[in-house]
Amino acid sequence: MNKRFEGYVSVITGGNSGIGSATAHLFRNEGAKVALFGRNHTKMASVLNELGSDSLGFIGDVTSTTDLQCFFNEVKQKYGKIDSLFVNAGISKSASIEQMSEEFFDELFNVNVKGSMFTIKLALPLMKENSSIVVTTSNTLHNGYDQLSAYSATKGALRSMVRSLSAELLSRKIRINSICPGPIATRLLTKDFDQSTHDSIMSNIAENIPVKRMGEANEIAKAVLFLSSTDSSFMTGEEIIVDGGMTAIG
Ligand code: NAP
């Protein structure tokens, strides 16, 4: 197999689950050393066990700059650098405008926006020329979805952040792009449903996707590796939408 990432150090927030975990496996298979950040101990231990030796797992919360700084200190000590940063940790919650509390709004913006911004800020001292950043947004930023106004607003904010940072990071020769997934059957989407409602909800979602199926975490991970590699060396400030045609076809 072609090992595009031999000698790379890849850092992934939300690397202990779903899209982040799938991406960690692909990076590892292609030769990278991976450092993961997430909250859940059990899931972290399980992913680290699958990845094998020479990977790093750190338990922390992206809303805490102290946790993030401790993580990047460990990355520096163990690997000395970051070649690719996947800013992926995020939460999704739905509420109508009437139901929306300040706590609900603040939690979404703290995790998804503040967490992403400070992940990038604190990682940058370890990133050299030709390194690359990928940020996970969502196809909900492109269309209107009932009860997702706050979540979609966080992802729209990230899309704008990527555009502006791409200009700011030009002088350092660091590229930044976003990956924009549609519905993927990870815990983020399935956590609110018991088994009996799960299947019918998933098939309802799939019915509204032009290709008539949910996406797989691996299908997002492959695009993340493209954006992280020199194969995308002429791209910055951009996004790749991987959503089974939802944005393009509707
Ligand atoms: P997931 O399996 O629930 O993964 C979310 C990851 O984010 C987990 O590793 C979680 O860690 C981490 N995370 C959440 N809050 C955190 C916090 N405060 N501090 C540190 N880590 C935190 O769901 P996923 O689908 O892979 O989600 C990954 C990204 O894709 C998210 O940004 C999400 O918005 C985006 N996305 C997903 C979909 C979809 O349909 N699944 C669609 C569009 C965009 P713990 O589990 O340890 O808490």
PDB file of N, CA, C and O and ligand atoms in Angstrom, residues 12-22 37-41 43-44 58-64 67-68 86-92 107 110-112 115-116 135-140 151 154-155 158 179-191 214-215 217 220 242, ligand 1:
ATOM      1  N   ILE A  12      -5.802  14.531  16.005  1.00  0.00           N
ATOM      2  CA  ILE A  12      -7.242  14.467  15.710  1.00  0.00           C
ATOM      3  C   ILE A  12      -8.043  14.720  16.985  1.00  0.00           C
ATOM      4  O   ILE A  12      -7.957  13.928  17.938  1.00  0.00           O
ATOM      5  N   THR A  13      -8.835  15.805  17.012  1.00  0.00           N
ATOM      6  CA  THR A  13      -9.744  15.973  18.154  1.00  0.00           C
ATOM      7  C   THR A  13     -11.038  15.218  17.838  1.00  0.00           C
ATOM      8  O   THR A  13     -11.463  15.140  16.687  1.00  0.00           O
ATOM      9  N   GLY A  14     -11.636  14.644  18.898  1.00  0.00           N
ATOM     10  CA  GLY A  14     -12.756  13.743  18.655  1.00  0.00           C
ATOM     11  C   GLY A  14     -12.263  12.490  17.955  1.00  0.00           C
ATOM     12  O   GLY A  14     -12.999  11.856  17.201  1.00  0.00           O
ATOM     13  N   GLY A  15     -11.025  12.122  18.237  1.00  0.00           N
ATOM     14  CA  GLY A  15     -10.409  10.968  17.554  1.00  0.00           C
ATOM     15  C   GLY A  15     -10.791   9.630  18.154  1.00  0.00           C
ATOM     16  O   GLY A  15     -10.428   8.585  17.614  1.00  0.00           O
ATOM     17  N   ASN A  16     -11.540   9.656  19.245  1.00  0.00           N
ATOM     18  CA  ASN A  16     -11.898   8.397  19.904  1.00  0.00           C
ATOM     19  C   ASN A  16     -13.274   7.879  19.488  1.00  0.00           C
ATOM     20  O   ASN A  16     -13.803   6.955  20.103  1.00  0.00           O
ATOM     21  N   SER A  17     -13.868   8.462  18.445  1.00  0.00           N
ATOM     22  CA  SER A  17     -15.224   8.054  18.059  1.00  0.00           C
ATOM     23  C   SER A  17     -15.495   8.409  16.601  1.00  0.00           C
ATOM     24  O   SER A  17     -14.855   9.308  16.046  1.00  0.00           O
ATOM     25  N   GLY A  18     -16.454   7.725  16.010  1.00  0.00           N
ATOM     26  CA  GLY A  18     -17.042   8.096  14.719  1.00  0.00           C
ATOM     27  C   GLY A  18     -16.054   8.479  13.626  1.00  0.00           C
ATOM     28  O   GLY A  18     -15.128   7.726  13.295  1.00  0.00           O
ATOM     29  N   ILE A  19     -16.271   9.663  13.071  1.00  0.00           N
ATOM     30  CA  ILE A  19     -15.466  10.148  11.938  1.00  0.00           C
ATOM     31  C   ILE A  19     -13.997  10.286  12.343  1.00  0.00           C
ATOM     32  O   ILE A  19     -13.085   9.939  11.579  1.00  0.00           O
ATOM     33  N   GLY A  20     -13.746  10.799  13.555  1.00  0.00           N
ATOM     34  CA  GLY A  20     -12.366  10.992  14.022  1.00  0.00           C
ATOM     35  C   GLY A  20     -11.628   9.676  14.149  1.00  0.00           C
ATOM     36  O   GLY A  20     -10.460   9.554  13.737  1.00  0.00           O
ATOM     37  N   SER A  21     -12.303   8.681  14.692  1.00  0.00           N
ATOM     38  CA  SER A  21     -11.674   7.366  14.863  1.00  0.00           C
ATOM     39  C   SER A  21     -11.402   6.706  13.503  1.00  0.00           C
ATOM     40  O   SER A  21     -10.331   6.132  13.272  1.00  0.00           O
ATOM     41  N   ALA A  22     -12.367   6.807  12.587  1.00  0.00           N
ATOM     42  CA  ALA A  22     -12.159   6.242  11.240  1.00  0.00           C
ATOM     43  C   ALA A  22     -10.963   6.915  10.571  1.00  0.00           C
ATOM     44  O   ALA A  22     -10.147   6.256   9.891  1.00  0.00           O
ATOM     45  N   PHE A  37      -7.514  13.274  20.865  1.00  0.00           N
ATOM     46  CA  PHE A  37      -8.035  14.041  21.996  1.00  0.00           C
ATOM     47  C   PHE A  37      -9.538  13.780  22.071  1.00  0.00           C
ATOM     48  O   PHE A  37     -10.243  13.848  21.064  1.00  0.00           O
ATOM     49  N   GLY A  38     -10.039  13.459  23.261  1.00  0.00           N
ATOM     50  CA  GLY A  38     -11.476  13.226  23.435  1.00  0.00           C
ATOM     51  C   GLY A  38     -11.786  13.086  24.907  1.00  0.00           C
ATOM     52  O   GLY A  38     -10.884  13.146  25.752  1.00  0.00           O
ATOM     53  N   ARG A  39     -13.072  12.896  25.242  1.00  0.00           N
ATOM     54  CA  ARG A  39     -13.457  12.875  26.658  1.00  0.00           C
ATOM     55  C   ARG A  39     -13.639  11.474  27.226  1.00  0.00           C
ATOM     56  O   ARG A  39     -13.372  11.228  28.386  1.00  0.00           O
ATOM     57  N   ASN A  40     -14.118  10.556  26.411  1.00  0.00           N
ATOM     58  CA  ASN A  40     -14.539   9.262  26.942  1.00  0.00           C
ATOM     59  C   ASN A  40     -13.362   8.279  27.041  1.00  0.00           C
ATOM     60  O   ASN A  40     -12.775   7.885  26.038  1.00  0.00           O
ATOM     61  N   HIS A  41     -13.065   7.865  28.289  1.00  0.00           N
ATOM     62  CA  HIS A  41     -11.912   6.983  28.547  1.00  0.00           C
ATOM     63  C   HIS A  41     -12.058   5.634  27.836  1.00  0.00           C
ATOM     64  O   HIS A  41     -11.108   5.136  27.234  1.00  0.00           O
ATOM     65  N   LYS A  43     -13.842   4.634  25.253  1.00  0.00           N
ATOM     66  CA  LYS A  43     -13.706   4.669  23.789  1.00  0.00           C
ATOM     67  C   LYS A  43     -12.254   4.976  23.399  1.00  0.00           C
ATOM     68  O   LYS A  43     -11.734   4.412  22.428  1.00  0.00           O
ATOM     69  N   MET A  44     -11.602   5.847  24.164  1.00  0.00           N
ATOM     70  CA  MET A  44     -10.203   6.178  23.851  1.00  0.00           C
ATOM     71  C   MET A  44      -9.324   4.937  23.986  1.00  0.00           C
ATOM     72  O   MET A  44      -8.500   4.641  23.094  1.00  0.00           O
ATOM     73  N   PHE A  58      -5.295  11.414  24.721  1.00  0.00           N
ATOM     74  CA  PHE A  58      -5.362  12.377  25.829  1.00  0.00           C
ATOM     75  C   PHE A  58      -6.836  12.612  26.145  1.00  0.00           C
ATOM     76  O   PHE A  58      -7.634  12.879  25.245  1.00  0.00           O
ATOM     77  N   ILE A  59      -7.184  12.498  27.433  1.00  0.00           N
ATOM     78  CA  ILE A  59      -8.564  12.739  27.846  1.00  0.00           C
ATOM     79  C   ILE A  59      -8.705  14.202  28.265  1.00  0.00           C
ATOM     80  O   ILE A  59      -8.018  14.664  29.184  1.00  0.00           O
ATOM     81  N   GLY A  60      -9.563  14.919  27.576  1.00  0.00           N
ATOM     82  CA  GLY A  60      -9.756  16.324  27.896  1.00  0.00           C
ATOM     83  C   GLY A  60     -10.989  16.868  27.202  1.00  0.00           C
ATOM     84  O   GLY A  60     -11.646  16.172  26.413  1.00  0.00           O
ATOM     85  N   ASP A  61     -11.276  18.123  27.518  1.00  0.00           N
ATOM     86  CA  ASP A  61     -12.461  18.790  26.972  1.00  0.00           C
ATOM     87  C   ASP A  61     -11.992  19.960  26.107  1.00  0.00           C
ATOM     88  O   ASP A  61     -11.206  20.802  26.585  1.00  0.00           O
ATOM     89  N   VAL A  62     -12.478  20.046  24.869  1.00  0.00           N
ATOM     90  CA  VAL A  62     -12.007  21.127  23.979  1.00  0.00           C
ATOM     91  C   VAL A  62     -12.422  22.513  24.447  1.00  0.00           C
ATOM     92  O   VAL A  62     -11.878  23.509  23.974  1.00  0.00           O
ATOM     93  N   THR A  63     -13.379  22.586  25.380  1.00  0.00           N
ATOM     94  CA  THR A  63     -13.764  23.911  25.884  1.00  0.00           C
ATOM     95  C   THR A  63     -12.763  24.422  26.917  1.00  0.00           C
ATOM     96  O   THR A  63     -12.863  25.567  27.352  1.00  0.00           O
ATOM     97  N   SER A  64     -11.826  23.562  27.313  1.00  0.00           N
ATOM     98  CA  SER A  64     -10.818  23.973  28.301  1.00  0.00           C
ATOM     99  C   SER A  64      -9.475  24.216  27.614  1.00  0.00           C
ATOM    100  O   SER A  64      -8.837  23.282  27.109  1.00  0.00           O
ATOM    101  N   ASP A  67      -6.797  22.073  29.221  1.00  0.00           N
ATOM    102  CA  ASP A  67      -6.718  20.696  28.697  1.00  0.00           C
ATOM    103  C   ASP A  67      -6.004  20.678  27.342  1.00  0.00           C
ATOM    104  O   ASP A  67      -5.135  19.834  27.090  1.00  0.00           O
ATOM    105  N   LEU A  68      -6.389  21.614  26.475  1.00  0.00           N
ATOM    106  CA  LEU A  68      -5.781  21.631  25.131  1.00  0.00           C
ATOM    107  C   LEU A  68      -4.275  21.886  25.224  1.00  0.00           C
ATOM    108  O   LEU A  68      -3.478  21.220  24.549  1.00  0.00           O
ATOM    109  N   PHE A  86      -6.553  17.631  12.513  1.00  0.00           N
ATOM    110  CA  PHE A  86      -7.963  17.435  12.143  1.00  0.00           C
ATOM    111  C   PHE A  86      -8.823  17.929  13.312  1.00  0.00           C
ATOM    112  O   PHE A  86      -8.891  17.289  14.360  1.00  0.00           O
ATOM    113  N   VAL A  87      -9.446  19.088  13.100  1.00  0.00           N
ATOM    114  CA  VAL A  87     -10.235  19.765  14.142  1.00  0.00           C
ATOM    115  C   VAL A  87     -11.675  19.278  13.999  1.00  0.00           C
ATOM    116  O   VAL A  87     -12.474  19.830  13.234  1.00  0.00           O
ATOM    117  N   ASN A  88     -12.007  18.234  14.731  1.00  0.00           N
ATOM    118  CA  ASN A  88     -13.204  17.466  14.422  1.00  0.00           C
ATOM    119  C   ASN A  88     -14.168  17.308  15.589  1.00  0.00           C
ATOM    120  O   ASN A  88     -15.349  17.015  15.383  1.00  0.00           O
ATOM    121  N   ALA A  89     -13.702  17.505  16.833  1.00  0.00           N
ATOM    122  CA  ALA A  89     -14.591  17.307  17.984  1.00  0.00           C
ATOM    123  C   ALA A  89     -15.802  18.219  17.864  1.00  0.00           C
ATOM    124  O   ALA A  89     -15.666  19.403  17.541  1.00  0.00           O
ATOM    125  N   GLY A  90     -16.976  17.667  18.109  1.00  0.00           N
ATOM    126  CA  GLY A  90     -18.178  18.493  18.024  1.00  0.00           C
ATOM    127  C   GLY A  90     -19.372  17.775  18.599  1.00  0.00           C
ATOM    128  O   GLY A  90     -19.361  16.555  18.779  1.00  0.00           O
ATOM    129  N   ILE A  91     -20.397  18.572  18.911  1.00  0.00           N
ATOM    130  CA  ILE A  91     -21.658  18.005  19.387  1.00  0.00           C
ATOM    131  C   ILE A  91     -22.791  18.538  18.526  1.00  0.00           C
ATOM    132  O   ILE A  91     -22.653  19.590  17.879  1.00  0.00           O
ATOM    133  N   SER A  92     -23.893  17.802  18.518  1.00  0.00           N
ATOM    134  CA  SER A  92     -25.077  18.239  17.792  1.00  0.00           C
ATOM    135  C   SER A  92     -26.277  18.153  18.723  1.00  0.00           C
ATOM    136  O   SER A  92     -26.433  17.165  19.443  1.00  0.00           O
ATOM    137  N   GLU A 107     -23.410  25.969  25.164  1.00  0.00           N
ATOM    138  CA  GLU A 107     -22.704  24.682  25.072  1.00  0.00           C
ATOM    139  C   GLU A 107     -22.309  24.386  23.622  1.00  0.00           C
ATOM    140  O   GLU A 107     -21.164  24.028  23.331  1.00  0.00           O
ATOM    141  N   ASN A 110     -19.576  26.847  22.581  1.00  0.00           N
ATOM    142  CA  ASN A 110     -18.318  26.605  23.302  1.00  0.00           C
ATOM    143  C   ASN A 110     -17.580  25.398  22.747  1.00  0.00           C
ATOM    144  O   ASN A 110     -16.366  25.438  22.538  1.00  0.00           O
ATOM    145  N   VAL A 111     -18.315  24.311  22.545  1.00  0.00           N
ATOM    146  CA  VAL A 111     -17.649  23.096  22.045  1.00  0.00           C
ATOM    147  C   VAL A 111     -17.263  23.273  20.574  1.00  0.00           C
ATOM    148  O   VAL A 111     -16.099  23.095  20.195  1.00  0.00           O
ATOM    149  N   ASN A 112     -18.246  23.625  19.749  1.00  0.00           N
ATOM    150  CA  ASN A 112     -18.008  23.577  18.300  1.00  0.00           C
ATOM    151  C   ASN A 112     -17.148  24.750  17.790  1.00  0.00           C
ATOM    152  O   ASN A 112     -16.281  24.538  16.925  1.00  0.00           O
ATOM    153  N   GLY A 115     -14.038  25.731  20.943  1.00  0.00           N
ATOM    154  CA  GLY A 115     -13.145  24.563  21.004  1.00  0.00           C
ATOM    155  C   GLY A 115     -12.282  24.455  19.754  1.00  0.00           C
ATOM    156  O   GLY A 115     -11.073  24.193  19.832  1.00  0.00           O
ATOM    157  N   SER A 116     -12.884  24.676  18.586  1.00  0.00           N
ATOM    158  CA  SER A 116     -12.133  24.553  17.325  1.00  0.00           C
ATOM    159  C   SER A 116     -11.109  25.682  17.183  1.00  0.00           C
ATOM    160  O   SER A 116      -9.952  25.447  16.794  1.00  0.00           O
ATOM    161  N   VAL A 135     -10.979  21.143   9.130  1.00  0.00           N
ATOM    162  CA  VAL A 135     -12.006  21.417  10.151  1.00  0.00           C
ATOM    163  C   VAL A 135     -13.313  20.765   9.715  1.00  0.00           C
ATOM    164  O   VAL A 135     -13.738  20.917   8.562  1.00  0.00           O
ATOM    165  N   THR A 136     -13.968  20.063  10.638  1.00  0.00           N
ATOM    166  CA  THR A 136     -15.250  19.430  10.298  1.00  0.00           C
ATOM    167  C   THR A 136     -16.397  20.417  10.461  1.00  0.00           C
ATOM    168  O   THR A 136     -16.631  20.941  11.550  1.00  0.00           O
ATOM    169  N   THR A 137     -17.098  20.670   9.369  1.00  0.00           N
ATOM    170  CA  THR A 137     -18.324  21.483   9.430  1.00  0.00           C
ATOM    171  C   THR A 137     -19.520  20.543   9.299  1.00  0.00           C
ATOM    172  O   THR A 137     -19.526  19.473   9.908  1.00  0.00           O
ATOM    173  N   SER A 138     -20.517  20.903   8.536  1.00  0.00           N
ATOM    174  CA  SER A 138     -21.692  20.046   8.328  1.00  0.00           C
ATOM    175  C   SER A 138     -22.483  20.597   7.163  1.00  0.00           C
ATOM    176  O   SER A 138     -22.543  21.821   6.972  1.00  0.00           O
ATOM    177  N   ASN A 139     -23.149  19.697   6.422  1.00  0.00           N
ATOM    178  CA  ASN A 139     -23.951  20.187   5.293  1.00  0.00           C
ATOM    179  C   ASN A 139     -25.155  20.995   5.769  1.00  0.00           C
ATOM    180  O   ASN A 139     -25.799  21.674   4.978  1.00  0.00           O
ATOM    181  N   THR A 140     -25.444  20.977   7.087  1.00  0.00           N
ATOM    182  CA  THR A 140     -26.558  21.799   7.592  1.00  0.00           C
ATOM    183  C   THR A 140     -26.264  23.293   7.459  1.00  0.00           C
ATOM    184  O   THR A 140     -27.167  24.101   7.605  1.00  0.00           O
ATOM    185  N   TYR A 151     -27.047  24.722  15.963  1.00  0.00           N
ATOM    186  CA  TYR A 151     -25.994  23.811  15.479  1.00  0.00           C
ATOM    187  C   TYR A 151     -25.474  24.294  14.116  1.00  0.00           C
ATOM    188  O   TYR A 151     -24.260  24.407  13.902  1.00  0.00           O
ATOM    189  N   THR A 154     -23.201  27.213  14.351  1.00  0.00           N
ATOM    190  CA  THR A 154     -21.816  26.922  14.761  1.00  0.00           C
ATOM    191  C   THR A 154     -21.000  26.458  13.561  1.00  0.00           C
ATOM    192  O   THR A 154     -19.830  26.812  13.417  1.00  0.00           O
ATOM    193  N   LYS A 155     -21.624  25.680  12.698  1.00  0.00           N
ATOM    194  CA  LYS A 155     -20.881  25.141  11.551  1.00  0.00           C
ATOM    195  C   LYS A 155     -20.648  26.226  10.496  1.00  0.00           C
ATOM    196  O   LYS A 155     -19.623  26.252   9.815  1.00  0.00           O
ATOM    197  N   LEU A 158     -17.711  28.118  11.638  1.00  0.00           N
ATOM    198  CA  LEU A 158     -16.453  27.417  11.336  1.00  0.00           C
ATOM    199  C   LEU A 158     -16.071  27.585   9.871  1.00  0.00           C
ATOM    200  O   LEU A 158     -14.887  27.753   9.546  1.00  0.00           O
ATOM    201  N   ILE A 179     -14.023  19.999   5.858  1.00  0.00           N
ATOM    202  CA  ILE A 179     -14.732  18.824   5.361  1.00  0.00           C
ATOM    203  C   ILE A 179     -16.170  18.960   5.836  1.00  0.00           C
ATOM    204  O   ILE A 179     -16.410  19.241   7.007  1.00  0.00           O
ATOM    205  N   CYS A 180     -17.090  18.799   4.921  1.00  0.00           N
ATOM    206  CA  CYS A 180     -18.496  19.112   5.195  1.00  0.00           C
ATOM    207  C   CYS A 180     -19.346  17.849   5.016  1.00  0.00           C
ATOM    208  O   CYS A 180     -19.820  17.563   3.911  1.00  0.00           O
ATOM    209  N   PRO A 181     -19.531  17.068   6.100  1.00  0.00           N
ATOM    210  CA  PRO A 181     -20.267  15.804   5.948  1.00  0.00           C
ATOM    211  C   PRO A 181     -21.787  16.006   5.939  1.00  0.00           C
ATOM    212  O   PRO A 181     -22.305  16.918   6.573  1.00  0.00           O
ATOM    213  N   GLY A 182     -22.455  15.089   5.256  1.00  0.00           N
ATOM    214  CA  GLY A 182     -23.908  14.925   5.418  1.00  0.00           C
ATOM    215  C   GLY A 182     -24.142  13.888   6.501  1.00  0.00           C
ATOM    216  O   GLY A 182     -23.239  13.603   7.295  1.00  0.00           O
ATOM    217  N   PRO A 183     -25.346  13.292   6.545  1.00  0.00           N
ATOM    218  CA  PRO A 183     -25.673  12.358   7.628  1.00  0.00           C
ATOM    219  C   PRO A 183     -24.817  11.079   7.609  1.00  0.00           C
ATOM    220  O   PRO A 183     -24.791  10.343   6.621  1.00  0.00           O
ATOM    221  N   ILE A 184     -24.119  10.870   8.707  1.00  0.00           N
ATOM    222  CA  ILE A 184     -23.237   9.718   8.874  1.00  0.00           C
ATOM    223  C   ILE A 184     -23.710   8.983  10.133  1.00  0.00           C
ATOM    224  O   ILE A 184     -23.941   9.624  11.170  1.00  0.00           O
ATOM    225  N   ALA A 185     -23.821   7.676  10.054  1.00  0.00           N
ATOM    226  CA  ALA A 185     -24.396   6.916  11.184  1.00  0.00           C
ATOM    227  C   ALA A 185     -23.390   6.735  12.310  1.00  0.00           C
ATOM    228  O   ALA A 185     -22.922   5.640  12.597  1.00  0.00           O
ATOM    229  N   THR A 186     -23.049   7.829  12.969  1.00  0.00           N
ATOM    230  CA  THR A 186     -22.178   7.775  14.147  1.00  0.00           C
ATOM    231  C   THR A 186     -23.029   8.038  15.383  1.00  0.00           C
ATOM    232  O   THR A 186     -24.213   8.365  15.279  1.00  0.00           O
ATOM    233  N   ARG A 187     -22.388   7.979  16.545  1.00  0.00           N
ATOM    234  CA  ARG A 187     -23.087   8.220  17.807  1.00  0.00           C
ATOM    235  C   ARG A 187     -23.764   9.592  17.832  1.00  0.00           C
ATOM    236  O   ARG A 187     -24.818   9.768  18.420  1.00  0.00           O
ATOM    237  N   LEU A 188     -23.136  10.565  17.199  1.00  0.00           N
ATOM    238  CA  LEU A 188     -23.684  11.930  17.162  1.00  0.00           C
ATOM    239  C   LEU A 188     -25.130  11.929  16.660  1.00  0.00           C
ATOM    240  O   LEU A 188     -25.978  12.649  17.167  1.00  0.00           O
ATOM    241  N   LEU A 189     -25.376  11.088  15.662  1.00  0.00           N
ATOM    242  CA  LEU A 189     -26.701  11.070  15.040  1.00  0.00           C
ATOM    243  C   LEU A 189     -27.616  10.048  15.699  1.00  0.00           C
ATOM    244  O   LEU A 189     -28.834  10.211  15.690  1.00  0.00           O
ATOM    245  N   THR A 190     -27.050   9.005  16.283  1.00  0.00           N
ATOM    246  CA  THR A 190     -27.878   7.885  16.749  1.00  0.00           C
ATOM    247  C   THR A 190     -28.135   7.912  18.260  1.00  0.00           C
ATOM    248  O   THR A 190     -28.999   7.202  18.743  1.00  0.00           O
ATOM    249  N   LYS A 191     -27.398   8.765  18.986  1.00  0.00           N
ATOM    250  CA  LYS A 191     -27.425   8.680  20.458  1.00  0.00           C
ATOM    251  C   LYS A 191     -28.798   8.953  21.081  1.00  0.00           C
ATOM    252  O   LYS A 191     -29.086   8.447  22.166  1.00  0.00           O
ATOM    253  N   MET A 214     -27.351   6.384   4.151  1.00  0.00           N
ATOM    254  CA  MET A 214     -26.507   7.193   5.027  1.00  0.00           C
ATOM    255  C   MET A 214     -25.055   7.057   4.567  1.00  0.00           C
ATOM    256  O   MET A 214     -24.681   6.057   3.955  1.00  0.00           O
ATOM    257  N   GLY A 215     -24.246   8.041   4.938  1.00  0.00           N
ATOM    258  CA  GLY A 215     -22.821   7.929   4.652  1.00  0.00           C
ATOM    259  C   GLY A 215     -22.106   7.131   5.727  1.00  0.00           C
ATOM    260  O   GLY A 215     -22.650   6.906   6.820  1.00  0.00           O
ATOM    261  N   ALA A 217     -18.492   6.695   8.065  1.00  0.00           N
ATOM    262  CA  ALA A 217     -17.397   7.517   8.598  1.00  0.00           C
ATOM    263  C   ALA A 217     -16.160   7.434   7.701  1.00  0.00           C
ATOM    264  O   ALA A 217     -15.454   8.424   7.483  1.00  0.00           O
ATOM    265  N   ILE A 220     -15.942   9.913   4.879  1.00  0.00           N
ATOM    266  CA  ILE A 220     -15.487  11.252   5.265  1.00  0.00           C
ATOM    267  C   ILE A 220     -13.966  11.212   5.476  1.00  0.00           C
ATOM    268  O   ILE A 220     -13.230  12.097   5.016  1.00  0.00           O
ATOM    269  N   VAL A 242     -19.291  16.161   1.409  1.00  0.00           N
ATOM    270  CA  VAL A 242     -19.456  14.709   1.206  1.00  0.00           C
ATOM    271  C   VAL A 242     -20.802  14.344   1.820  1.00  0.00           C
ATOM    272  O   VAL A 242     -20.899  13.992   3.002  1.00  0.00           O
TER     273      VAL A 242
HETATM  274  P1  NAP B   1     -19.269  11.233  17.417  1.00  0.00           P
HETATM  275  O1  NAP B   1     -18.997   9.795  17.157  1.00  0.00           O
HETATM  276  O2  NAP B   1     -20.245  11.590  18.481  1.00  0.00           O
HETATM  277  O3  NAP B   1     -17.884  11.977  17.656  1.00  0.00           O
HETATM  278  C1  NAP B   1     -17.809  13.245  18.248  1.00  0.00           C
HETATM  279  C2  NAP B   1     -16.422  13.364  18.825  1.00  0.00           C
HETATM  280  O4  NAP B   1     -16.260  14.667  19.400  1.00  0.00           O
HETATM  281  C3  NAP B   1     -16.195  12.354  19.960  1.00  0.00           C
HETATM  282  O5  NAP B   1     -14.909  11.831  19.846  1.00  0.00           O
HETATM  283  C4  NAP B   1     -16.325  13.210  21.191  1.00  0.00           C
HETATM  284  O6  NAP B   1     -15.548  12.715  22.268  1.00  0.00           O
HETATM  285  C5  NAP B   1     -15.746  14.518  20.714  1.00  0.00           C
HETATM  286  N1  NAP B   1     -16.194  15.610  21.552  1.00  0.00           N
HETATM  287  C6  NAP B   1     -17.439  16.139  21.664  1.00  0.00           C
HETATM  288  N2  NAP B   1     -17.444  17.120  22.555  1.00  0.00           N
HETATM  289  C7  NAP B   1     -16.179  17.212  23.042  1.00  0.00           C
HETATM  290  C8  NAP B   1     -15.564  18.041  23.991  1.00  0.00           C
HETATM  291  N3  NAP B   1     -16.243  18.996  24.658  1.00  0.00           N
HETATM  292  N4  NAP B   1     -14.249  17.874  24.247  1.00  0.00           N
HETATM  293  C9  NAP B   1     -13.544  16.914  23.583  1.00  0.00           C
HETATM  294  N5  NAP B   1     -14.069  16.091  22.671  1.00  0.00           N
HETATM  295  C10 NAP B   1     -15.378  16.254  22.408  1.00  0.00           C
HETATM  296  O7  NAP B   1     -19.833  11.911  16.089  1.00  0.00           O
HETATM  297  P2  NAP B   1     -19.153  12.196  14.658  1.00  0.00           P
HETATM  298  O8  NAP B   1     -20.267  12.115  13.688  1.00  0.00           O
HETATM  299  O9  NAP B   1     -17.951  11.384  14.440  1.00  0.00           O
HETATM  300  O10 NAP B   1     -18.796  13.751  14.816  1.00  0.00           O
HETATM  301  C11 NAP B   1     -17.553  14.287  14.416  1.00  0.00           C
HETATM  302  C12 NAP B   1     -17.791  15.654  13.791  1.00  0.00           C
HETATM  303  O11 NAP B   1     -18.553  15.484  12.595  1.00  0.00           O
HETATM  304  C13 NAP B   1     -18.554  16.653  14.653  1.00  0.00           C
HETATM  305  O12 NAP B   1     -17.920  17.911  14.576  1.00  0.00           O
HETATM  306  C14 NAP B   1     -19.916  16.720  13.996  1.00  0.00           C
HETATM  307  O13 NAP B   1     -20.571  17.965  14.190  1.00  0.00           O
HETATM  308  C15 NAP B   1     -19.549  16.489  12.549  1.00  0.00           C
HETATM  309  N6  NAP B   1     -20.645  16.027  11.692  1.00  0.00           N
HETATM  310  C16 NAP B   1     -21.227  14.818  11.899  1.00  0.00           C
HETATM  311  C17 NAP B   1     -22.285  14.436  11.077  1.00  0.00           C
HETATM  312  C18 NAP B   1     -22.998  13.120  11.281  1.00  0.00           C
HETATM  313  O14 NAP B   1     -24.049  12.916  10.648  1.00  0.00           O
HETATM  314  N7  NAP B   1     -22.499  12.203  12.113  1.00  0.00           N
HETATM  315  C19 NAP B   1     -22.699  15.255  10.032  1.00  0.00           C
HETATM  316  C20 NAP B   1     -22.065  16.483   9.843  1.00  0.00           C
HETATM  317  C21 NAP B   1     -21.028  16.857  10.675  1.00  0.00           C
HETATM  318  P3  NAP B   1     -16.262  11.885  23.459  1.00  0.00           P
HETATM  319  O15 NAP B   1     -17.088  10.824  22.783  1.00  0.00           O
HETATM  320  O16 NAP B   1     -15.125  11.367  24.230  1.00  0.00           O
HETATM  321  O17 NAP B   1     -17.110  12.880  24.180  1.00  0.00           O
END
